[in-house]
Coordinates of C-alpha atoms in Angstrom, one line a residue:
M1337 CA 14.0 -1.7 28.4
A1338 CA 10.6 -0.2 29.2
N1339 CA 9.8 0.1 32.9
T1340 CA 6.2 1.4 33.1
P1341 CA 3.2 -0.8 32.3
Q1342 CA 2.1 1.7 29.6
A1343 CA 5.5 1.6 27.9
K1344 CA 5.4 -2.2 28.0
K1345 CA 1.9 -2.2 26.5
R1346 CA 3.1 0.2 23.7
I1347 CA 5.9 -2.2 22.8
R1348 CA 3.4 -5.1 22.5
R1349 CA 1.0 -2.9 20.5
N1350 CA 3.8 -1.6 18.2
E1351 CA 4.9 -5.2 17.4
R1352 CA 1.3 -6.2 16.5
R1353 CA 0.8 -3.1 14.4
A1354 CA 4.1 -3.5 12.6
E1355 CA 3.1 -6.9 11.5
I1356 CA -0.3 -5.7 10.3
N1357 CA 1.1 -2.7 8.5
G1358 CA 3.9 -4.8 6.9
A1359 CA 1.2 -7.1 5.4
R1360 CA -0.8 -4.1 4.2
V1361 CA 2.2 -2.6 2.4
S1362 CA 3.1 -5.9 0.9
R1363 CA -0.4 -6.3 -0.4
I1364 CA -0.3 -2.8 -2.0
R1365 CA 3.1 -3.7 -3.6
T1366 CA 1.6 -6.9 -5.1
F1367 CA -1.2 -4.9 -6.7
I1368 CA 1.2 -2.4 -8.2
K1369 CA 3.4 -5.3 -9.5
K1370 CA 0.4 -6.8 -11.3
V1371 CA -0.1 -3.5 -13.1
E1372 CA 3.6 -3.3 -14.0
A1373 CA 3.6 -6.9 -15.2
A1374 CA 0.6 -6.2 -17.5
L1375 CA 2.3 -3.1 -18.8
A1376 CA 5.5 -5.0 -19.5
S1377 CA 3.5 -7.6 -21.5
G1378 CA 1.8 -4.8 -23.4
D1379 CA -1.7 -6.0 -22.5
R1380 CA -3.8 -2.8 -22.2
E1381 CA -7.0 -4.6 -21.0
A1382 CA -5.1 -6.5 -18.2
A1383 CA -3.2 -3.4 -17.2
S1384 CA -6.4 -1.3 -17.1
A1385 CA -8.1 -4.0 -15.0
A1386 CA -5.1 -4.3 -12.6
L1387 CA -5.0 -0.5 -12.3
T1388 CA -8.7 -0.5 -11.4
A1389 CA -8.0 -3.1 -8.7
A1390 CA -4.9 -1.3 -7.4
Q1391 CA -6.5 2.1 -6.9
P1392 CA -8.7 1.2 -3.9
E1393 CA -5.7 -0.6 -2.3
L1394 CA -3.6 2.5 -2.5
A1395 CA -6.5 4.6 -1.1
R1396 CA -6.9 2.1 1.7
G1397 CA -3.2 2.3 2.5
V1398 CA -3.5 6.1 2.9
A1399 CA -6.6 5.7 5.0
K1400 CA -4.9 3.2 7.3
G1401 CA -1.8 5.4 7.6
V1402 CA 0.8 3.1 5.9
L1403 CA 1.3 5.3 2.9
H1404 CA 1.5 9.1 2.6
K1405 CA -1.3 10.7 0.6
N1406 CA 1.1 12.2 -2.0
T1407 CA 3.0 8.9 -2.4
A1408 CA -0.1 7.0 -3.2
S1409 CA -1.2 9.8 -5.5
R1410 CA 2.1 9.9 -7.3
K1411 CA 2.1 6.1 -7.8
F1412 CA -1.4 6.1 -9.1
A1413 CA -0.7 9.0 -11.5
R1414 CA 2.4 7.3 -12.9
L1415 CA 0.6 4.0 -13.4
T1416 CA -2.4 5.7 -15.0
K1417 CA -0.1 7.6 -17.4
A1418 CA 1.7 4.4 -18.3
V1419 CA -1.5 2.5 -19.0
S1420 CA -2.8 5.4 -21.1
A1421 CA 0.4 5.4 -23.1
L1422 CA -0.3 1.8 -24.3
A1423 CA -3.1 2.9 -26.5

């Protein structure tokens, strides 16, 4: 158990941040699932629109530090490739 006031404060802060970051990652996953669902249905218009909405979410995840830059880049590249292949 933490003894110093600063360590106690860090524990409180980490709990708050974990909740916020978890919600952020969940939101990103939801956007990615929307793209994948549109891909599965074969609807290129919906997939393209969902991809356009997912891209800023991935970028925001990187900016906020919940996703690694290369992870977001890889996910976006794979989704883009899949949407392009529908044509």
